[in-house]
């Protein structure tokens, strides 16, 4: 008797679940109208056939729907990955269209492999090496480059240089050759996109394509030099590794690392933003594996690189999605559109497609994102340098320069780190920086030193040199030095050599040396290092308070020994 209600409940989901399914259905229908036009548009940025964007979209939706963690993320081709792909393959193919396509496939697969390896190695925090101001500056500069190149293509002009310092003047000089009809069509499509964007659940991009196709046929735009997207041959290729030389694979390995860094930084930024907004957990290593599977599948079937773009993810959340089911619905709707309406999409005027690209990247072209850096007076030059790097060096070299800027920022911060002298706060176990807490008291006879950054090869000598100077200039006699290594999760060989020299220095001055707040890896490596040539008699993992207590006890014992020594 009691089983019947349970069975009935299983057959009839609760109203809340029904509402969630309905919300995902509506969201999937809404974003499908956005994703297909953007997929075709982004393939034009990459200078690849339109089907590459569509294949990438299916690969991203299916794989992330199976393996991903975010309920809002939509994984598809992105403007940044398309621009980097175009720059990378152009620099290697030297005008060979077939080689360009082969290189693109190889780069997508290498990027997917990097994602998988990073996920298996649990490197979910790898994007911390790209500082946010650098990433924002790169995205801003990239948006400018994409918009200007789209405009040039619509106007029918082809500047000879890719760097914006020469591209823009060449574009302006040829103003007499611009196709103004094509520019007007792009402006009209762009105005409609911004108008439709006010209605979040309306598939604005798809509506603009429909209007563009109808208007193009009615006004006979092709006779005015307005090009069409052209036929989309959506045929699945047999999965196979591209045939490339060893030198090409090595070069793709370098580019794949850069592509993976940018794609994951962009993806994780979008995933984390909406996870924080809705109180959801994040699983970066799982997402790395999902992105790896998505890119490998896309590459195997000759698609573009994919990531969780902010605009598509934001549109999915705004449309009311509650789970990854919305992505599956979008994939099914897209499949229906591809099977029935693909020939019509081939009739889309190219200026309409360019308008979709400009509208998609336009959200990053907002100078207000730089305002905090100028208010805080932090990282202003870094942001500007990242923008200028893209404009001067181009997309690919600008990307590599931006990553280099991030790494240099990190090394500069760590290498310029200092050491703090700690004192006791009150009668408790709190030990704080004496410079920032004047109310704290130094422990008589004991100097407590704490490096403010992790010790590594670039800062070990500097920090330990400061420690020596503090000992030499101490105002009161010191019998014990406590070195707190709480900021160092591990030690490299340069740090160990520096500590060895510091131990020798302390021993030569008759000082007792204690180490405190050791992390487990540091504790283990120091135990192994206490051997020939490492003048440290014993080692214990102590807190600062325990080390102070031990220092006082040892000094009292030493004083008693002196007092009871015969003849004194």
Coordinates of C-alpha atoms in Angstrom, one line a residue:
X1 CA 0.0 0.0 0.0
X2 CA 2.8 2.4 0.8
X3 CA 4.6 1.8 -2.4
X4 CA 1.9 3.2 -4.6
X5 CA 2.4 6.9 -3.7
X6 CA 6.1 6.6 -4.2
X7 CA 5.7 5.1 -7.7
X8 CA 3.1 7.8 -8.5
X9 CA 5.6 10.5 -7.3
X10 CA 8.3 9.0 -9.5
X11 CA 6.0 9.1 -12.6
X12 CA 5.0 12.7 -11.9
X13 CA 7.9 15.0 -11.1
X14 CA 7.2 17.7 -8.6
X15 CA 6.0 21.1 -9.9
X16 CA 9.5 22.7 -9.2
X17 CA 11.2 20.1 -11.3
X18 CA 8.7 20.6 -14.1
X19 CA 9.3 24.4 -14.0
X20 CA 13.1 23.7 -14.1
X21 CA 12.7 21.5 -17.2
X22 CA 10.5 24.1 -18.9
X23 CA 13.0 26.8 -18.1
X24 CA 15.8 24.8 -19.6
X25 CA 13.7 24.1 -22.7
X26 CA 13.0 27.8 -23.2
X27 CA 16.7 28.7 -22.5
X28 CA 17.9 26.1 -25.0
X29 CA 15.5 27.4 -27.7
X30 CA 16.6 31.0 -27.0
X31 CA 20.4 30.5 -27.2
X32 CA 20.2 28.2 -30.2
X33 CA 19.2 31.3 -32.2
X34 CA 22.4 33.0 -31.0
X35 CA 24.9 30.2 -31.2
X36 CA 24.5 29.1 -34.8
X37 CA 25.0 32.6 -36.3
X38 CA 27.9 33.2 -33.9
X39 CA 29.5 29.9 -34.9
X40 CA 29.4 30.8 -38.6
X41 CA 30.6 34.3 -37.8
X42 CA 33.6 33.2 -35.7
X43 CA 34.7 30.8 -38.5
X44 CA 35.0 33.9 -40.7
X45 CA 37.3 35.5 -38.1
X46 CA 39.5 32.4 -38.2
X47 CA 39.4 32.5 -42.1
X48 CA 38.0 28.9 -42.1
X49 CA 34.9 27.5 -43.8
X50 CA 31.6 28.1 -42.0
X51 CA 31.1 24.5 -41.2
X52 CA 34.2 24.5 -38.8
X53 CA 32.3 26.8 -36.4
X54 CA 29.2 24.6 -36.5
X55 CA 31.2 21.4 -35.9
X56 CA 32.9 23.1 -33.0
X57 CA 29.6 24.1 -31.5
X58 CA 28.2 20.6 -31.5
X59 CA 31.5 19.2 -30.1
X60 CA 31.5 21.8 -27.3
X61 CA 27.8 21.4 -26.3
X62 CA 27.9 17.6 -26.3
X63 CA 31.2 17.1 -24.4
X64 CA 30.7 19.8 -21.8
X65 CA 27.1 18.6 -21.3
X66 CA 28.5 15.2 -20.4
X67 CA 31.6 16.1 -18.4
X68 CA 31.4 19.7 -17.4
X69 CA 30.6 21.1 -14.0
X70 CA 28.8 24.5 -14.6
X71 CA 25.1 24.5 -15.2
X72 CA 25.3 27.7 -17.2
X73 CA 28.5 27.4 -19.3
X74 CA 28.0 27.2 -23.0
X75 CA 31.1 25.8 -24.8
X76 CA 31.5 26.9 -28.4
X77 CA 33.9 28.7 -30.6
X78 CA 35.0 32.1 -29.2
X79 CA 36.1 35.3 -30.8
X80 CA 39.5 35.2 -29.1
X81 CA 40.3 31.6 -30.0
X82 CA 39.2 32.3 -33.6
X83 CA 41.5 35.4 -33.9
X84 CA 44.5 33.5 -32.4
X85 CA 43.8 30.6 -34.7
X86 CA 43.7 32.9 -37.7
X87 CA 47.0 34.6 -36.7
X88 CA 48.8 31.3 -35.9
X89 CA 47.9 29.4 -39.0
X90 CA 48.5 32.5 -41.3
X91 CA 52.1 32.8 -39.9
X92 CA 52.8 29.2 -40.6
X93 CA 50.9 28.4 -43.9
X94 CA 52.4 31.2 -46.1
X95 CA 49.2 31.5 -48.2
X96 CA 48.7 27.7 -48.6
X97 CA 44.9 27.2 -48.0
X98 CA 45.2 23.4 -47.6
X99 CA 48.1 23.6 -45.2
X100 CA 46.3 26.3 -43.3
X101 CA 43.3 24.0 -42.7
X102 CA 45.6 21.1 -41.7
X103 CA 47.5 23.4 -39.2
X104 CA 44.2 24.5 -37.7
X105 CA 43.1 21.0 -37.1
X106 CA 46.5 20.1 -35.5
X107 CA 46.4 23.2 -33.3
X108 CA 42.9 22.4 -32.0
X109 CA 43.9 18.9 -31.2
X110 CA 47.1 20.0 -29.4
X111 CA 45.1 22.5 -27.4
X112 CA 42.7 19.7 -26.4
X113 CA 45.6 17.5 -25.4
X114 CA 47.1 20.3 -23.2
X115 CA 43.7 20.6 -21.5
X116 CA 43.5 16.9 -20.8
X117 CA 47.1 16.8 -19.4
X118 CA 46.5 19.8 -17.2
X119 CA 43.3 18.3 -15.9
X120 CA 45.0 14.9 -15.1
X121 CA 47.8 16.8 -13.4
X122 CA 45.2 18.8 -11.4
X123 CA 46.4 22.2 -12.7
X124 CA 43.1 23.9 -12.4
X125 CA 44.8 27.1 -11.0
X126 CA 47.1 27.5 -14.0
X127 CA 45.3 30.7 -15.2
X128 CA 46.4 32.4 -12.0
X129 CA 49.6 33.0 -13.9
X130 CA 47.7 35.4 -16.2
X131 CA 46.9 38.5 -14.2
X132 CA 43.4 39.8 -14.6
X133 CA 44.5 43.3 -15.8
X134 CA 46.6 41.6 -18.5
X135 CA 43.7 39.5 -19.6
X136 CA 41.3 42.5 -19.7
X137 CA 43.9 44.5 -21.6
X138 CA 44.4 41.7 -24.2
X139 CA 40.6 41.2 -24.6
X140 CA 40.1 45.0 -25.1
X141 CA 42.9 45.2 -27.7
X142 CA 41.7 42.0 -29.4
X143 CA 38.1 43.4 -29.7
X144 CA 39.5 46.5 -31.4
X145 CA 41.5 44.4 -33.9
X146 CA 38.5 42.1 -34.7
X147 CA 36.1 45.1 -35.2
X148 CA 38.5 47.0 -37.4
X149 CA 39.3 43.9 -39.5
X150 CA 35.6 43.1 -39.9
X151 CA 34.9 46.6 -40.9
X152 CA 37.7 46.5 -43.5
X153 CA 36.3 43.3 -44.9
X154 CA 32.8 44.7 -45.2
X155 CA 34.1 47.9 -46.8
X156 CA 35.9 45.8 -49.4
X157 CA 39.4 47.1 -48.5
X158 CA 42.4 44.9 -47.7
X159 CA 45.3 46.8 -45.9
X160 CA 48.7 45.2 -46.4
X161 CA 49.8 45.1 -42.7
X162 CA 48.2 43.5 -39.7
X163 CA 49.6 45.8 -37.0
X164 CA 47.0 48.6 -36.2
X165 CA 49.6 51.4 -36.5
X166 CA 49.7 50.8 -40.2
X167 CA 46.4 49.0 -40.7
X168 CA 44.3 52.0 -39.7
X169 CA 46.0 54.6 -41.9
X170 CA 45.9 52.2 -44.9
X171 CA 42.1 51.7 -44.2
X172 CA 41.5 55.5 -44.0
X173 CA 43.6 56.2 -47.1
X174 CA 41.3 53.9 -49.2
X175 CA 38.1 55.6 -48.1
X176 CA 37.3 56.4 -51.7
X177 CA 37.1 52.7 -52.4
X178 CA 34.8 51.7 -49.6
X179 CA 31.6 49.9 -50.5
X180 CA 29.2 52.2 -48.7
X181 CA 26.1 50.0 -49.5
X182 CA 27.8 47.1 -47.6
X183 CA 28.7 49.4 -44.7
X184 CA 25.1 50.6 -44.5
X185 CA 23.8 47.0 -44.4
X186 CA 26.2 46.2 -41.6
X187 CA 25.2 49.4 -39.7
X188 CA 21.5 48.5 -40.1
X189 CA 22.1 44.9 -38.9
X190 CA 24.1 46.2 -35.9
X191 CA 21.3 48.6 -34.9
X192 CA 18.7 45.7 -35.0
X193 CA 21.0 43.5 -32.9
X194 CA 21.3 46.1 -30.2
X195 CA 17.5 46.7 -30.4
X196 CA 16.7 43.0 -30.1
X197 CA 19.2 42.6 -27.3
X198 CA 16.8 44.4 -25.0
X199 CA 14.5 41.3 -25.2
X200 CA 16.8 38.7 -23.7
X201 CA 14.8 35.6 -24.7
X202 CA 14.5 36.8 -28.3
X203 CA 16.9 35.0 -30.7
X204 CA 18.1 38.4 -32.1
X205 CA 21.0 37.1 -34.2
X206 CA 18.8 34.5 -35.9
X207 CA 16.1 37.1 -36.6
X208 CA 18.7 39.5 -38.1
X209 CA 19.9 36.7 -40.4
X210 CA 16.3 36.0 -41.5
X211 CA 15.8 39.7 -42.1
X212 CA 19.1 40.0 -43.9
X213 CA 18.4 37.1 -46.2
X214 CA 15.0 38.5 -47.1
X215 CA 16.3 42.0 -47.6
X216 CA 19.3 40.7 -49.6
X217 CA 17.0 38.8 -52.0
X218 CA 14.5 41.7 -52.3
X219 CA 17.1 44.5 -52.8
X220 CA 19.4 42.3 -55.0
X221 CA 22.4 43.3 -52.8
X222 CA 24.8 41.1 -54.7
X223 CA 24.7 43.5 -57.7
X224 CA 26.1 46.2 -55.4
X225 CA 29.1 44.1 -54.5
X226 CA 27.6 42.8 -51.2
X227 CA 28.9 39.2 -50.8
X228 CA 27.0 36.2 -49.3
X229 CA 28.2 33.7 -46.8
X230 CA 28.1 30.9 -49.4
X231 CA 27.3 27.2 -49.1
X232 CA 28.0 25.4 -45.9
X233 CA 29.1 21.8 -46.5
X234 CA 28.5 20.1 -43.2
X235 CA 30.1 16.8 -43.8
X236 CA 31.8 14.9 -41.0
X237 CA 35.4 14.0 -41.9
X238 CA 36.9 10.7 -40.9
X239 CA 38.8 11.2 -37.6
X240 CA 42.5 11.2 -38.4
X241 CA 45.7 12.9 -37.2
X242 CA 46.8 15.7 -39.6
X243 CA 50.0 14.9 -41.6
X244 CA 52.5 17.5 -40.5
X245 CA 56.3 17.7 -40.1
X246 CA 58.0 17.4 -36.7
X247 CA 58.9 21.1 -36.9
X248 CA 55.2 22.0 -37.5
X249 CA 54.1 19.9 -34.5
X250 CA 56.7 21.5 -32.2
X251 CA 55.5 25.0 -33.3
X252 CA 51.9 24.0 -32.8
X253 CA 52.9 22.8 -29.3
X254 CA 54.1 26.3 -28.4
X255 CA 50.9 27.9 -29.9
X256 CA 48.7 25.3 -28.3
X257 CA 50.0 26.2 -24.9
X258 CA 49.2 29.9 -25.5
X259 CA 45.8 29.0 -27.0
X260 CA 45.0 26.8 -24.0
X261 CA 46.0 29.5 -21.5
X262 CA 43.8 32.1 -23.1
X263 CA 40.8 29.8 -23.7
X264 CA 40.9 28.4 -20.1
X265 CA 41.3 31.9 -18.6
X266 CA 38.3 33.1 -20.6
X267 CA 36.3 29.9 -19.8
X268 CA 37.1 29.7 -16.1
X269 CA 36.4 33.4 -15.8
X270 CA 32.9 32.9 -17.1
X271 CA 32.3 29.7 -15.2
X272 CA 33.5 31.1 -11.9
X273 CA 31.5 34.4 -12.3
X274 CA 28.2 32.6 -12.5
X275 CA 29.1 30.0 -9.9
X276 CA 29.8 32.8 -7.4
X277 CA 26.6 34.6 -8.4
X278 CA 24.4 31.5 -7.8
X279 CA 26.4 29.9 -4.9
X280 CA 27.5 26.9 -7.0
X281 CA 30.7 25.0 -6.4
X282 CA 33.5 25.1 -9.0
X283 CA 35.5 22.1 -10.2
X284 CA 38.3 23.5 -12.3
X285 CA 40.1 20.2 -13.0
X286 CA 36.9 18.6 -14.1
X287 CA 36.3 21.5 -16.5
X288 CA 39.8 21.2 -17.9
X289 CA 39.0 17.6 -18.8
X290 CA 35.7 18.6 -20.3
X291 CA 37.4 21.3 -22.4
X292 CA 40.1 18.9 -23.4
X293 CA 37.5 16.4 -24.7
X294 CA 35.6 19.1 -26.5
X295 CA 38.6 20.4 -28.3
X296 CA 39.9 16.9 -29.2
X297 CA 36.5 16.0 -30.6
X298 CA 36.2 19.2 -32.5
X299 CA 39.7 18.8 -34.0
X300 CA 39.1 15.2 -35.0
X301 CA 36.1 16.3 -37.0
X302 CA 37.9 19.4 -38.4
X303 CA 36.3 22.0 -36.2
X304 CA 37.5 25.1 -34.4
X305 CA 38.9 25.5 -30.8
X306 CA 36.1 25.9 -28.2
X307 CA 35.8 27.4 -24.8
X308 CA 33.1 28.8 -22.4
X309 CA 32.6 32.3 -23.8
X310 CA 31.2 34.9 -21.5
X311 CA 28.6 36.2 -23.9
X312 CA 27.0 32.8 -24.7
X313 CA 27.1 31.7 -21.0
X314 CA 25.6 35.0 -19.9
X315 CA 22.8 34.7 -22.5
X316 CA 22.1 31.1 -21.3
X317 CA 21.8 32.3 -17.7
X318 CA 19.7 35.3 -18.7
X319 CA 17.4 33.0 -20.6
X320 CA 16.5 31.2 -17.4
X321 CA 18.7 28.0 -17.6
X322 CA 18.8 25.9 -14.5
X323 CA 21.0 23.0 -15.6
X324 CA 23.2 21.7 -18.5
X325 CA 20.0 20.4 -20.1
X326 CA 19.6 23.8 -21.8
X327 CA 22.8 23.1 -23.8
X328 CA 21.5 19.7 -24.9
X329 CA 18.2 21.4 -26.0
X330 CA 20.2 24.0 -27.9
X331 CA 22.2 21.2 -29.6
X332 CA 19.0 19.5 -30.7
X333 CA 17.4 22.7 -32.0
X334 CA 20.6 23.5 -33.8
X335 CA 20.6 20.0 -35.4
X336 CA 17.0 20.7 -36.6
X337 CA 18.1 24.1 -38.0
X338 CA 21.1 22.6 -39.7
X339 CA 19.1 19.8 -41.3
X340 CA 16.4 22.2 -42.6
X341 CA 17.6 25.8 -42.9
X342 CA 21.3 25.5 -43.7
X343 CA 20.9 26.4 -47.4
X344 CA 19.0 29.6 -46.3
X345 CA 21.8 30.6 -44.0
X346 CA 24.2 30.4 -47.0
X347 CA 22.3 33.3 -48.4
X348 CA 23.2 35.6 -45.5
X349 CA 24.9 38.8 -46.6
X350 CA 28.4 39.0 -45.3
X351 CA 27.8 42.5 -43.7
X352 CA 25.1 40.9 -41.5
X353 CA 27.6 38.3 -40.3
X354 CA 30.2 41.0 -39.6
X355 CA 27.6 42.8 -37.5
X356 CA 27.0 39.7 -35.5
X357 CA 30.7 39.4 -34.8
X358 CA 31.0 43.1 -33.8
X359 CA 28.0 42.8 -31.5
X360 CA 29.4 39.7 -29.9
X361 CA 32.8 41.2 -29.1
X362 CA 31.4 44.7 -28.3
X363 CA 30.8 43.9 -24.6
X364 CA 34.6 43.7 -24.1
X365 CA 35.1 47.1 -25.7
X366 CA 34.1 49.1 -22.6
X367 CA 36.8 51.5 -21.2
X368 CA 35.0 51.4 -17.8
X369 CA 36.6 48.0 -17.0
X370 CA 39.9 49.9 -16.7
X371 CA 38.6 52.5 -14.2
X372 CA 39.3 50.5 -11.0
X373 CA 43.0 50.2 -11.9
X374 CA 43.3 54.0 -12.2
X375 CA 41.3 54.6 -9.0
X376 CA 43.5 52.0 -7.1
X377 CA 46.7 53.3 -8.9
X378 CA 47.7 49.7 -9.4
X379 CA 48.5 47.9 -12.7
X380 CA 47.7 50.9 -14.9
X381 CA 50.8 50.5 -17.0
X382 CA 50.2 46.7 -17.3
X383 CA 46.7 47.2 -18.7
X384 CA 47.9 49.8 -21.2
X385 CA 50.9 47.6 -22.2
X386 CA 48.6 44.6 -22.9
X387 CA 46.3 46.7 -25.1
X388 CA 49.3 48.2 -27.0
X389 CA 51.0 44.8 -27.4
X390 CA 48.0 43.5 -29.4
X391 CA 47.7 46.6 -31.5
X392 CA 51.4 46.9 -32.3
X393 CA 52.4 43.2 -32.5
X394 CA 49.3 41.6 -33.8
X395 CA 47.0 39.0 -32.2
X396 CA 49.5 36.1 -31.8
X397 CA 52.6 38.0 -30.7
X398 CA 50.4 40.3 -28.6
X399 CA 49.0 37.2 -26.9
X400 CA 52.5 35.8 -26.1
X401 CA 53.6 39.3 -25.0
X402 CA 50.6 39.5 -22.6
X403 CA 51.4 36.1 -21.1
X404 CA 55.0 37.2 -20.7
X405 CA 53.9 40.4 -18.9
X406 CA 51.9 38.3 -16.5
X407 CA 54.9 36.1 -15.6
X408 CA 57.1 39.1 -15.3
X409 CA 54.6 40.7 -12.9
X410 CA 54.7 37.6 -10.7
X411 CA 58.5 37.3 -10.7
X412 CA 58.8 41.1 -10.0
X413 CA 56.4 40.9 -7.1
X414 CA 58.1 37.8 -5.6
X415 CA 61.7 39.1 -6.2
X416 CA 61.0 42.4 -4.5
X417 CA 59.5 40.8 -1.5
X418 CA 60.7 41.8 2.0
X419 CA 61.1 40.2 5.4
X420 CA 59.1 41.1 8.6
X421 CA 60.3 41.2 12.2
X422 CA 57.5 39.8 14.4
X423 CA 56.6 40.6 18.0
X424 CA 54.1 39.3 20.5
X425 CA 50.7 40.9 20.6
X426 CA 49.5 41.0 24.2
X427 CA 50.0 37.8 26.3
X428 CA 48.6 35.5 23.7
X429 CA 50.0 33.4 20.9
X430 CA 49.6 36.0 18.2
X431 CA 52.8 37.2 16.6
X432 CA 52.5 40.1 14.2
X433 CA 54.7 42.5 12.1
X434 CA 56.2 45.1 14.5
X435 CA 56.3 47.8 11.8
X436 CA 52.5 47.6 11.2
X437 CA 51.5 46.9 14.8
X438 CA 53.5 49.2 17.2
X439 CA 51.6 47.9 20.2
X440 CA 53.3 44.5 19.8
X441 CA 56.4 43.7 21.8
X442 CA 59.6 42.1 20.7
X443 CA 60.6 39.0 22.6
X444 CA 63.7 39.6 24.6
X445 CA 66.7 37.8 23.2
X446 CA 64.7 36.3 20.4
X447 CA 64.4 37.7 16.8
X448 CA 61.4 36.3 14.9
X449 CA 61.7 36.7 11.1
X450 CA 59.1 36.0 8.4
X451 CA 59.5 36.3 4.6
X452 CA 56.5 38.0 3.1
X453 CA 56.5 35.9 0.0
X454 CA 57.5 32.3 -0.9
X455 CA 61.2 31.7 -1.0
X456 CA 62.4 30.7 -4.6
X457 CA 65.4 31.2 -6.8
X458 CA 64.6 34.9 -7.6
X459 CA 64.2 36.2 -4.1
X460 CA 66.0 33.8 -1.6
X461 CA 69.3 35.7 -1.6
X462 CA 67.6 39.0 -1.2
X463 CA 65.3 38.0 1.6
X464 CA 67.9 36.1 3.6
X465 CA 70.3 39.0 3.1
X466 CA 67.7 41.2 4.8
X467 CA 67.5 38.7 7.6
X468 CA 71.3 38.9 8.1
X469 CA 71.1 42.7 8.2
X470 CA 68.3 42.6 10.8
X471 CA 70.4 40.4 13.0
X472 CA 73.5 42.6 12.6
X473 CA 71.6 45.8 13.4
X474 CA 69.5 44.5 16.3
X475 CA 69.2 47.0 19.1
X476 CA 69.3 44.4 21.8
X477 CA 71.4 41.2 22.2
X478 CA 69.9 38.2 20.4
X479 CA 70.6 34.5 21.4
X480 CA 67.9 32.8 19.1
X481 CA 66.6 33.5 15.6
X482 CA 63.3 32.0 14.6
X483 CA 62.6 31.8 10.9
X484 CA 58.9 31.4 10.1
X485 CA 58.4 29.9 6.6
X486 CA 54.6 29.9 6.6
X487 CA 54.5 31.6 3.2
X488 CA 56.7 29.0 1.5
X489 CA 54.7 25.9 0.3
X490 CA 57.9 24.3 -1.1
X491 CA 61.6 25.1 -1.6
X492 CA 63.8 24.9 -4.7
X493 CA 67.5 24.2 -4.7
X494 CA 68.5 27.9 -4.8
X495 CA 66.4 28.5 -1.6
X496 CA 68.1 25.5 0.1
X497 CA 71.5 26.8 -0.7
X498 CA 70.5 30.2 0.6
X499 CA 69.2 28.7 3.8
X500 CA 72.5 26.7 4.2
X501 CA 74.5 29.9 4.0
X502 CA 72.1 31.6 6.5
X503 CA 72.6 28.7 8.9
X504 CA 76.3 29.0 8.6
X505 CA 76.1 32.7 9.3
X506 CA 73.9 32.2 12.4
X507 CA 76.2 29.5 13.7
X508 CA 79.3 31.7 13.2
X509 CA 77.7 34.3 15.5
X510 CA 76.8 31.7 18.1
X511 CA 73.0 32.0 17.5
X512 CA 70.5 29.3 18.0
X513 CA 68.3 28.9 14.9
X514 CA 64.8 27.5 14.9
X515 CA 62.4 27.0 12.0
X516 CA 58.6 27.6 12.5
X517 CA 55.4 27.2 10.6
X518 CA 56.8 24.7 8.1
X519 CA 54.5 23.2 5.4
X520 CA 54.6 19.5 5.0
X521 CA 56.7 19.4 1.8
X522 CA 59.2 21.9 3.3
X523 CA 59.4 19.9 6.6
X524 CA 60.2 16.8 4.6
X525 CA 62.8 18.4 2.4
X526 CA 64.5 20.0 5.3
X527 CA 64.7 16.7 7.2
X528 CA 66.4 15.2 4.1
X529 CA 68.7 18.3 3.9
X530 CA 69.8 18.0 7.5
X531 CA 72.9 15.9 6.6
X532 CA 76.5 16.4 5.5
X533 CA 77.2 20.1 5.0
X534 CA 73.8 21.3 6.4
X535 CA 74.7 22.6 9.9
X536 CA 71.3 22.1 11.6
X537 CA 71.4 19.6 14.5
X538 CA 67.6 19.0 14.8
X539 CA 64.4 20.0 13.2
X540 CA 60.8 20.2 14.5
X541 CA 57.6 21.5 12.9
X542 CA 56.8 24.2 15.4
X543 CA 54.4 27.1 15.6
X544 CA 56.0 30.5 16.4
X545 CA 54.7 30.4 20.0
X546 CA 56.2 26.9 20.4
X547 CA 59.5 28.0 19.0
X548 CA 59.6 31.0 21.4
X549 CA 58.8 28.7 24.3
X550 CA 61.6 26.3 23.2
X551 CA 64.1 29.2 22.8
X552 CA 63.4 30.5 26.3
X553 CA 63.7 27.1 27.8
X554 CA 67.0 26.4 26.0
X555 CA 68.4 29.8 27.1
X556 CA 67.4 29.2 30.7
X557 CA 69.1 25.8 30.6
X558 CA 72.2 27.4 29.2
X559 CA 72.2 30.1 31.8
X560 CA 71.9 27.5 34.6
X561 CA 74.8 25.5 33.2
X562 CA 77.0 28.6 33.3
X563 CA 75.9 29.5 36.8
X564 CA 76.6 26.0 38.2
X565 CA 79.9 25.5 36.3
X566 CA 82.8 24.8 38.8
X567 CA 85.2 27.7 39.4
X568 CA 82.8 30.4 38.2

